[in-house]
Amino acid sequence: MTNPDYLERNREAWTGWAPEYAERAAANWAEVEITWGVWRAPESELRVLPELAGKDVVELGCGTAYLSAWLARRGARPVAVDLTPAQLATARRCQEHFGLTFPLVEASADDVPLPDNSFDLAVSEYGASVWCDPELWIAEAARLLRPGGRLVFLTNSVLVSLCVPEHGGYASEHLRRPQPDVRRVRWPEGGVEFHPAHSDWVRILRANGFVVEALHELYAPRDAETHRYYEIVTAAWARQWPVEDLWVASLS
């Protein structure tokens, strides 16, 4: 497959951000509970993952691979995929530190060098779900999954994408962009993100053989404080409107 035009820009952006993520990678790897998103919604409440013991899992856009580490501790056999060598280098250091190893593959999530029908579960938490063209990476997830496999991915809510100013900063209480404009967003000093409308996600998933099982819209808890690192939304905003969409789909 020919490399998409956003690939190099995103690799360059994440190479620059990698040292910041390396600073907190060990703390993320050490977390005991599986959680989702900025305010760590517990998997024990959401229950979006299947039984993990003995399951083959591919993480698409793994970053420092802490999610794969959480899954491995519960008996899964993860393979973590990311296009940025600097992020994978941090993941390798964490593997050595925690004594927990699984394959790390340098590749874009829309062109993964792994065989068809290899996995029971595909996951993405702010990885491919934000940084890859959904028309491409959803098709790749479908290729990698076995019949009946599950896809779970977390991304920014469509609403927060519409409320963030064009040049960055915290989300406003007013719409800042037309909805078609956030399908593909090229940040002035960063990478390229993709934020399809819900109707687009449903269309793309169905076109690739998926059945949507659930969409969880995540809010900040009542006592939450604005996140130290997540600088596009305040806790006050996220208590009123969903900040993240957590999708669950199965391959028919």
Coordinates of N, CA and C in Angstrom, one line a residue, residues 8-173:
E8 N 4.0 10.7 7.3 CA 5.3 11.3 7.7 C 5.1 12.5 8.7
R9 N 4.0 13.3 8.4 CA 3.7 14.4 9.3 C 3.4 13.9 10.7
N10 N 2.6 12.8 10.8 CA 2.3 12.3 12.2 C 3.5 11.7 12.8
R11 N 4.3 11.0 12.1 CA 5.5 10.4 12.7 C 6.4 11.5 13.2
E12 N 6.6 12.5 12.5 CA 7.4 13.7 12.9 C 6.8 14.3 14.2
A13 N 5.5 14.5 14.2 CA 4.9 15.1 15.4 C 5.1 14.2 16.6
W14 N 4.9 12.9 16.5 CA 5.0 12.1 17.6 C 6.4 11.8 18.1
T15 N 7.3 12.0 17.2 CA 8.7 11.9 17.6 C 9.1 13.1 18.5
G16 N 8.5 14.2 18.2 CA 8.7 15.4 19.0 C 8.0 15.3 20.4
W17 N 6.8 14.7 20.4 CA 6.1 14.5 21.7 C 6.6 13.3 22.5
A18 N 7.3 12.4 21.9 CA 7.7 11.2 22.6 C 8.4 11.4 24.0
P19 N 9.3 12.3 24.1 CA 9.9 12.5 25.5 C 8.9 12.8 26.6
E20 N 7.9 13.6 26.3 CA 6.9 13.9 27.3 C 6.2 12.7 27.7
Y21 N 5.8 11.8 26.7 CA 5.1 10.6 27.0 C 6.0 9.6 27.7
A22 N 7.3 9.6 27.4 CA 8.2 8.7 28.1 C 8.3 9.0 29.6
E23 N 8.1 10.3 30.0 CA 8.2 10.6 31.4 C 7.1 10.0 32.2
R24 N 5.9 9.7 31.7 CA 4.9 9.1 32.5 C 4.5 7.7 32.0
A25 N 5.3 7.1 31.1 CA 5.1 5.8 30.6 C 5.1 4.7 31.7
A26 N 6.1 4.8 32.6 CA 6.2 3.8 33.6 C 5.0 3.8 34.6
A27 N 4.5 5.0 34.9 CA 3.4 5.1 35.8 C 2.1 4.5 35.1
N28 N 2.0 4.7 33.8 CA 0.9 4.1 33.1 C 1.0 2.6 33.0
W29 N 2.2 2.1 32.8 CA 2.4 0.7 32.8 C 2.1 0.0 34.2
A30 N 2.3 0.8 35.2 CA 2.1 0.2 36.6 C 0.7 0.2 37.0
E31 N -0.2 0.9 36.3 CA -1.6 0.9 36.7 C -2.2 -0.5 36.8
V32 N -3.0 -0.7 37.9 CA -3.5 -2.1 38.1 C -4.8 -2.3 37.3
E33 N -5.7 -1.3 37.3 CA -7.0 -1.4 36.7 C -6.9 -1.0 35.2
I34 N -7.7 -1.6 34.3 CA -7.9 -1.1 33.0 C -8.9 0.0 33.0
T35 N -8.5 1.1 32.4 CA -9.3 2.3 32.4 C -9.3 2.9 31.0
W36 N -10.3 3.8 30.7 CA -10.4 4.4 29.4 C -10.5 5.9 29.5
G37 N -9.6 6.5 28.8 CA -9.8 8.0 28.5 C -9.1 8.9 29.6
V38 N -9.4 10.1 29.4 CA -8.7 11.2 30.2 C -9.0 11.0 31.7
W39 N -10.2 10.7 32.0 CA -10.6 10.6 33.4 C -10.8 9.2 33.9
R40 N -10.1 8.3 33.1 CA -10.0 6.9 33.6 C -11.3 6.2 33.9
A41 N -12.2 6.2 33.0 CA -13.4 5.4 33.2 C -13.1 3.9 33.4
P42 N -13.5 3.3 34.4 CA -13.0 1.9 34.7 C -13.7 0.9 33.8
E43 N -12.9 0.0 33.3 CA -13.4 -1.1 32.4 C -14.4 -2.0 33.3
S44 N -14.1 -2.1 34.6 CA -15.0 -2.9 35.4 C -16.5 -2.4 35.4
E45 N -16.7 -1.1 35.0 CA -18.0 -0.5 34.9 C -18.5 -0.6 33.4
L46 N -17.6 -0.3 32.5 CA -18.0 -0.2 31.1 C -18.2 -1.5 30.5
R47 N -17.3 -2.5 30.8 CA -17.3 -3.8 30.3 C -17.4 -3.9 28.8
V48 N -16.4 -3.2 28.1 CA -16.4 -3.3 26.6 C -15.5 -4.4 26.1
L49 N -14.6 -4.9 27.0 CA -13.7 -5.9 26.5 C -14.3 -7.3 26.7
P50 N -13.9 -8.3 25.9 CA -14.3 -9.7 26.1 C -13.4 -10.3 27.1
E51 N -13.7 -11.6 27.5 CA -12.8 -12.3 28.3 C -11.4 -12.3 27.6
L52 N -10.3 -12.0 28.3 CA -9.0 -11.8 27.7 C -8.1 -13.0 27.7
A53 N -8.2 -13.8 28.6 CA -7.3 -15.0 28.8 C -7.2 -15.8 27.5
G54 N -6.0 -15.9 26.9 CA -5.8 -16.7 25.8 C -6.2 -16.1 24.4
K55 N -6.6 -14.8 24.5 CA -7.0 -14.1 23.3 C -5.8 -13.4 22.6
D56 N -5.8 -13.4 21.3 CA -4.9 -12.7 20.5 C -5.4 -11.3 20.2
V57 N -4.6 -10.3 20.6 CA -5.0 -8.9 20.5 C -4.0 -8.1 19.7
V58 N -4.5 -7.2 18.9 CA -3.6 -6.2 18.2 C -4.1 -4.8 18.6
E59 N -3.1 -4.1 19.1 CA -3.3 -2.7 19.5 C -2.8 -1.8 18.3
L60 N -3.7 -1.0 17.8 CA -3.4 -0.2 16.6 C -3.1 1.2 17.0
G61 N -1.8 1.6 16.9 CA -1.4 2.9 17.3 C -1.2 2.9 18.8
C62 N -0.2 2.1 19.3 CA 0.0 1.8 20.7 C 0.7 2.8 21.5
G63 N 1.4 3.7 20.9 CA 2.2 4.7 21.7 C 3.2 4.0 22.5
T64 N 3.2 4.2 23.8 CA 4.1 3.5 24.8 C 3.6 2.1 25.2
A65 N 2.5 1.7 24.6 CA 1.9 0.3 24.8 C 1.5 -0.1 26.2
Y66 N 1.1 0.9 27.0 CA 0.6 0.6 28.3 C -0.7 -0.2 28.2
L67 N -1.6 0.1 27.2 CA -2.8 -0.7 27.1 C -2.5 -2.2 26.8
S68 N -1.6 -2.4 25.9 CA -1.2 -3.8 25.7 C -0.7 -4.5 26.9
A69 N 0.1 -3.7 27.7 CA 0.6 -4.3 29.0 C -0.5 -4.7 29.9
W70 N -1.5 -3.8 30.0 CA -2.7 -4.1 30.9 C -3.3 -5.4 30.4
L71 N -3.5 -5.5 29.1 CA -4.2 -6.7 28.6 C -3.3 -8.0 28.8
A72 N -2.0 -7.8 28.6 CA -1.1 -9.0 28.8 C -1.2 -9.5 30.2
R73 N -1.3 -8.7 31.2 CA -1.4 -9.1 32.6 C -2.6 -9.9 32.8
R74 N -3.6 -9.8 32.0 CA -4.9 -10.5 32.2 C -4.9 -11.7 31.2
G75 N -3.8 -12.1 30.7 CA -3.7 -13.4 30.0 C -3.9 -13.3 28.5
A76 N -4.0 -12.0 27.9 CA -4.1 -11.9 26.5 C -2.7 -12.0 25.9
R77 N -2.7 -12.2 24.6 CA -1.4 -12.2 23.8 C -1.4 -11.0 22.8
P78 N -1.0 -9.9 23.3 CA -1.0 -8.7 22.5 C 0.1 -8.5 21.5
V79 N -0.1 -7.9 20.4 CA 0.9 -7.4 19.5 C 0.6 -5.9 19.4
A80 N 1.6 -5.1 19.7 CA 1.4 -3.6 19.7 C 2.0 -3.0 18.5
V81 N 1.3 -2.2 17.8 CA 1.7 -1.6 16.5 C 1.7 -0.1 16.6
D82 N 2.8 0.5 16.2 CA 2.9 2.0 16.1 C 3.9 2.4 15.1
L83 N 3.7 3.6 14.5 CA 4.5 4.1 13.4 C 5.7 4.9 13.9
T84 N 5.8 5.2 15.2 CA 6.9 6.1 15.6 C 8.0 5.3 16.4
P85 N 9.2 5.2 15.9 CA 10.2 4.5 16.6 C 10.5 5.0 18.0
A86 N 10.4 6.3 18.2 CA 10.7 6.8 19.6 C 9.6 6.3 20.6
Q87 N 8.4 6.2 20.2 CA 7.4 5.7 21.1 C 7.6 4.2 21.4
L88 N 8.0 3.4 20.4 CA 8.3 2.0 20.6 C 9.5 1.8 21.4
A89 N 10.5 2.7 21.3 CA 11.7 2.6 22.2 C 11.3 2.8 23.7
T90 N 10.4 3.7 24.0 CA 9.9 3.8 25.3 C 9.2 2.5 25.8
A91 N 8.3 2.0 24.9 CA 7.7 0.7 25.2 C 8.6 -0.4 25.5
R92 N 9.7 -0.5 24.7 CA 10.7 -1.5 25.0 C 11.4 -1.3 26.4
R93 N 11.7 -0.1 26.7 CA 12.3 0.2 28.0 C 11.3 -0.3 29.1
C94 N 10.0 0.0 29.0 CA 9.0 -0.4 29.9 C 8.9 -1.9 30.0
Q95 N 9.0 -2.6 28.9 CA 9.0 -4.1 28.9 C 10.2 -4.6 29.7
E96 N 11.3 -4.1 29.5 CA 12.5 -4.5 30.3 C 12.3 -4.2 31.8
H97 N 11.8 -3.0 32.1 CA 11.6 -2.6 33.5 C 10.6 -3.5 34.2
F98 N 9.5 -3.8 33.6 CA 8.4 -4.6 34.2 C 8.5 -6.1 33.9
G99 N 9.5 -6.5 33.1 CA 9.6 -7.9 32.8 C 8.4 -8.5 32.1
L100 N 7.8 -7.7 31.2 CA 6.6 -8.1 30.5 C 6.9 -7.9 29.0
T101 N 6.9 -8.9 28.2 CA 7.3 -8.8 26.8 C 6.2 -9.3 25.9
F102 N 6.0 -8.6 24.8 CA 5.1 -8.9 23.7 C 5.6 -8.2 22.5
P103 N 5.3 -8.7 21.3 CA 5.8 -8.1 20.0 C 5.4 -6.6 19.9
L104 N 6.4 -5.8 19.4 CA 6.2 -4.4 19.1 C 6.5 -4.3 17.6
V105 N 5.6 -3.8 16.8 CA 5.7 -3.7 15.4 C 5.7 -2.3 14.9
E106 N 6.7 -1.9 14.2 CA 6.8 -0.5 13.7 C 6.0 -0.5 12.3
A107 N 4.9 0.1 12.3 CA 4.0 0.2 11.1 C 2.9 1.1 11.4
S108 N 2.3 1.7 10.3 CA 1.1 2.4 10.4 C -0.1 1.5 10.5
A109 N -1.1 1.9 11.3 CA -2.2 1.0 11.5 C -3.1 0.8 10.3
D110 N -2.8 1.6 9.2 CA -3.6 1.4 8.0 C -2.9 0.5 7.0
D111 N -1.7 -0.1 7.4 CA -1.0 -1.0 6.6 C -0.1 -1.9 7.5
V112 N -0.7 -2.9 8.1 CA 0.0 -3.6 9.2 C 0.6 -4.9 8.6
P113 N 1.9 -5.2 8.7 CA 2.5 -6.3 8.1 C 2.3 -7.6 8.9
L114 N 1.0 -8.0 9.1 CA 0.6 -9.2 9.9 C -0.4 -9.9 9.1
P115 N -0.6 -11.2 9.2 CA -1.5 -12.0 8.4 C -3.0 -11.7 8.7
D116 N -3.8 -12.0 7.7 CA -5.2 -12.0 7.8 C -5.7 -12.9 8.9
N117 N -6.8 -12.6 9.5 CA -7.5 -13.5 10.5 C -6.6 -14.0 11.6
S118 N -5.8 -13.0 12.2 CA -4.8 -13.4 13.2 C -5.3 -13.1 14.6
F119 N -6.3 -12.3 14.8 CA -6.6 -11.7 16.1 C -8.1 -11.9 16.5
D120 N -8.3 -12.0 17.8 CA -9.7 -12.1 18.3 C -10.2 -10.7 18.7
L121 N -9.3 -9.8 19.0 CA -9.6 -8.4 19.4 C -8.7 -7.4 18.9
A122 N -9.2 -6.3 18.4 CA -8.4 -5.1 18.0 C -8.8 -3.9 18.9
V123 N -7.8 -3.2 19.4 CA -8.1 -2.1 20.3 C -7.3 -0.9 19.8
S124 N -7.8 0.3 20.1 CA -7.1 1.6 19.9 C -7.6 2.6 20.9
E125 N -6.7 3.2 21.7 CA -7.1 4.2 22.6 C -6.3 5.5 22.1
Y126 N -6.9 6.4 21.4 CA -6.3 7.6 20.9 C -5.1 7.2 20.0
G127 N -5.1 6.1 19.4 CA -4.1 5.7 18.4 C -4.6 5.9 17.0
A128 N -4.7 4.7 16.3 CA -5.3 4.8 15.0 C -6.7 5.5 15.0
S129 N -7.4 5.4 16.0 CA -8.7 6.0 16.1 C -8.8 7.5 15.9
V130 N -7.6 8.1 16.1 CA -7.5 9.6 15.9 C -6.6 9.9 14.7
W131 N -5.5 9.2 14.6 CA -4.4 9.6 13.8 C -4.3 8.9 12.4
C132 N -5.3 8.0 12.1 CA -5.3 7.3 10.8 C -6.6 7.6 10.1
D133 N -6.6 7.5 8.8 CA -7.8 7.7 8.0 C -8.7 6.5 8.4
P134 N -9.9 6.8 8.9 CA -10.8 5.7 9.3 C -11.2 4.8 8.1
E135 N -11.3 5.3 6.9 CA -11.6 4.4 5.8 C -10.5 3.3 5.6
L136 N -9.3 3.7 6.0 CA -8.2 2.7 5.8 C -8.0 1.8 7.0
W137 N -7.9 2.4 8.2 CA -7.6 1.6 9.4 C -8.7 0.7 9.8
I138 N -9.9 1.1 9.6 CA -11.0 0.2 9.9 C -11.0 -1.1 9.0
A139 N -10.7 -0.8 7.7 CA -10.6 -1.9 6.8 C -9.5 -2.9 7.2
E140 N -8.4 -2.3 7.7 CA -7.2 -3.1 8.1 C -7.6 -3.9 9.4
A141 N -8.3 -3.3 10.3 CA -8.8 -4.0 11.5 C -9.6 -5.2 11.1
A142 N -10.5 -5.0 10.1 CA -11.4 -6.1 9.7 C -10.6 -7.2 9.1
R143 N -9.5 -6.9 8.3 CA -8.7 -7.9 7.7 C -7.9 -8.7 8.8
L144 N -7.5 -8.0 9.8 CA -6.7 -8.7 10.9 C -7.5 -9.6 11.8
L145 N -8.8 -9.2 12.0 CA -9.6 -9.9 12.9 C -10.2 -11.2 12.3
R146 N -10.4 -12.2 13.2 CA -11.1 -13.4 12.8 C -12.6 -13.2 12.8
P147 N -13.4 -14.0 12.1 CA -14.8 -13.8 12.2 C -15.3 -13.9 13.6
G148 N -16.2 -12.9 13.9 CA -16.7 -12.8 15.3 C -15.8 -12.0 16.2
G149 N -14.6 -11.5 15.7 CA -13.7 -10.7 16.5 C -14.3 -9.4 16.9
R150 N -13.8 -8.8 17.9 CA -14.3 -7.5 18.4 C -13.3 -6.4 18.2
L151 N -13.8 -5.2 17.9 CA -13.1 -4.0 17.8 C -13.6 -3.0 18.8
V152 N -12.6 -2.5 19.6 CA -12.9 -1.5 20.7 C -12.0 -0.3 20.5
F153 N -12.5 0.9 20.3 CA -11.7 2.1 20.1 C -12.2 3.3 20.8
L154 N -11.3 4.1 21.3 CA -11.6 5.3 22.0 C -11.1 6.5 21.2
T155 N -11.9 7.6 21.0 CA -11.5 8.7 20.3 C -12.1 10.0 20.9
N156 N -11.7 11.1 20.5 CA -12.4 12.4 20.9 C -13.8 12.3 20.5
S157 N -14.7 12.9 21.3 CA -16.1 13.0 20.8 C -16.2 14.0 19.6
V158 N -17.1 13.8 18.8 CA -17.3 14.7 17.7 C -17.6 16.1 18.2
L159 N -18.3 16.3 19.3 CA -18.7 17.6 19.8 C -17.4 18.4 20.3
V160 N -16.5 17.7 21.0 CA -15.4 18.4 21.5 C -14.5 18.9 20.3
S161 N -14.5 18.0 19.2 CA -13.7 18.4 18.0 C -14.3 19.7 17.4
L162 N -15.6 19.8 17.5 CA -16.2 21.0 16.9 C -16.0 22.3 17.7
C163 N -15.7 22.1 19.0 CA -15.6 23.2 19.9 C -14.2 23.7 20.2
V164 N -13.2 23.0 19.7 CA -11.8 23.4 19.9 C -11.4 24.5 18.9
P165 N -10.8 25.6 19.3 CA -10.4 26.6 18.4 C -9.5 26.1 17.3
E166 N -9.5 26.7 16.2 CA -8.7 26.3 15.0 C -7.2 26.2 15.4
H167 N -6.7 27.1 16.2 CA -5.3 27.1 16.5 C -5.0 26.5 17.9
G168 N -5.9 25.7 18.4 CA -5.7 25.0 19.7 C -6.2 25.8 20.9
G169 N -6.1 25.2 22.0 CA -6.6 25.7 23.3 C -7.9 24.9 23.7
Y170 N -8.4 25.3 24.9 CA -9.5 24.6 25.5 C -10.8 24.8 24.6
A171 N -11.6 23.7 24.7 CA -12.9 23.7 24.0 C -13.8 24.8 24.5
S172 N -14.5 25.5 23.6 CA -15.4 26.5 24.0 C -16.8 25.9 24.3
E173 N -17.6 26.8 24.8 CA -19.0 26.4 25.0 C -19.8 26.7 23.7

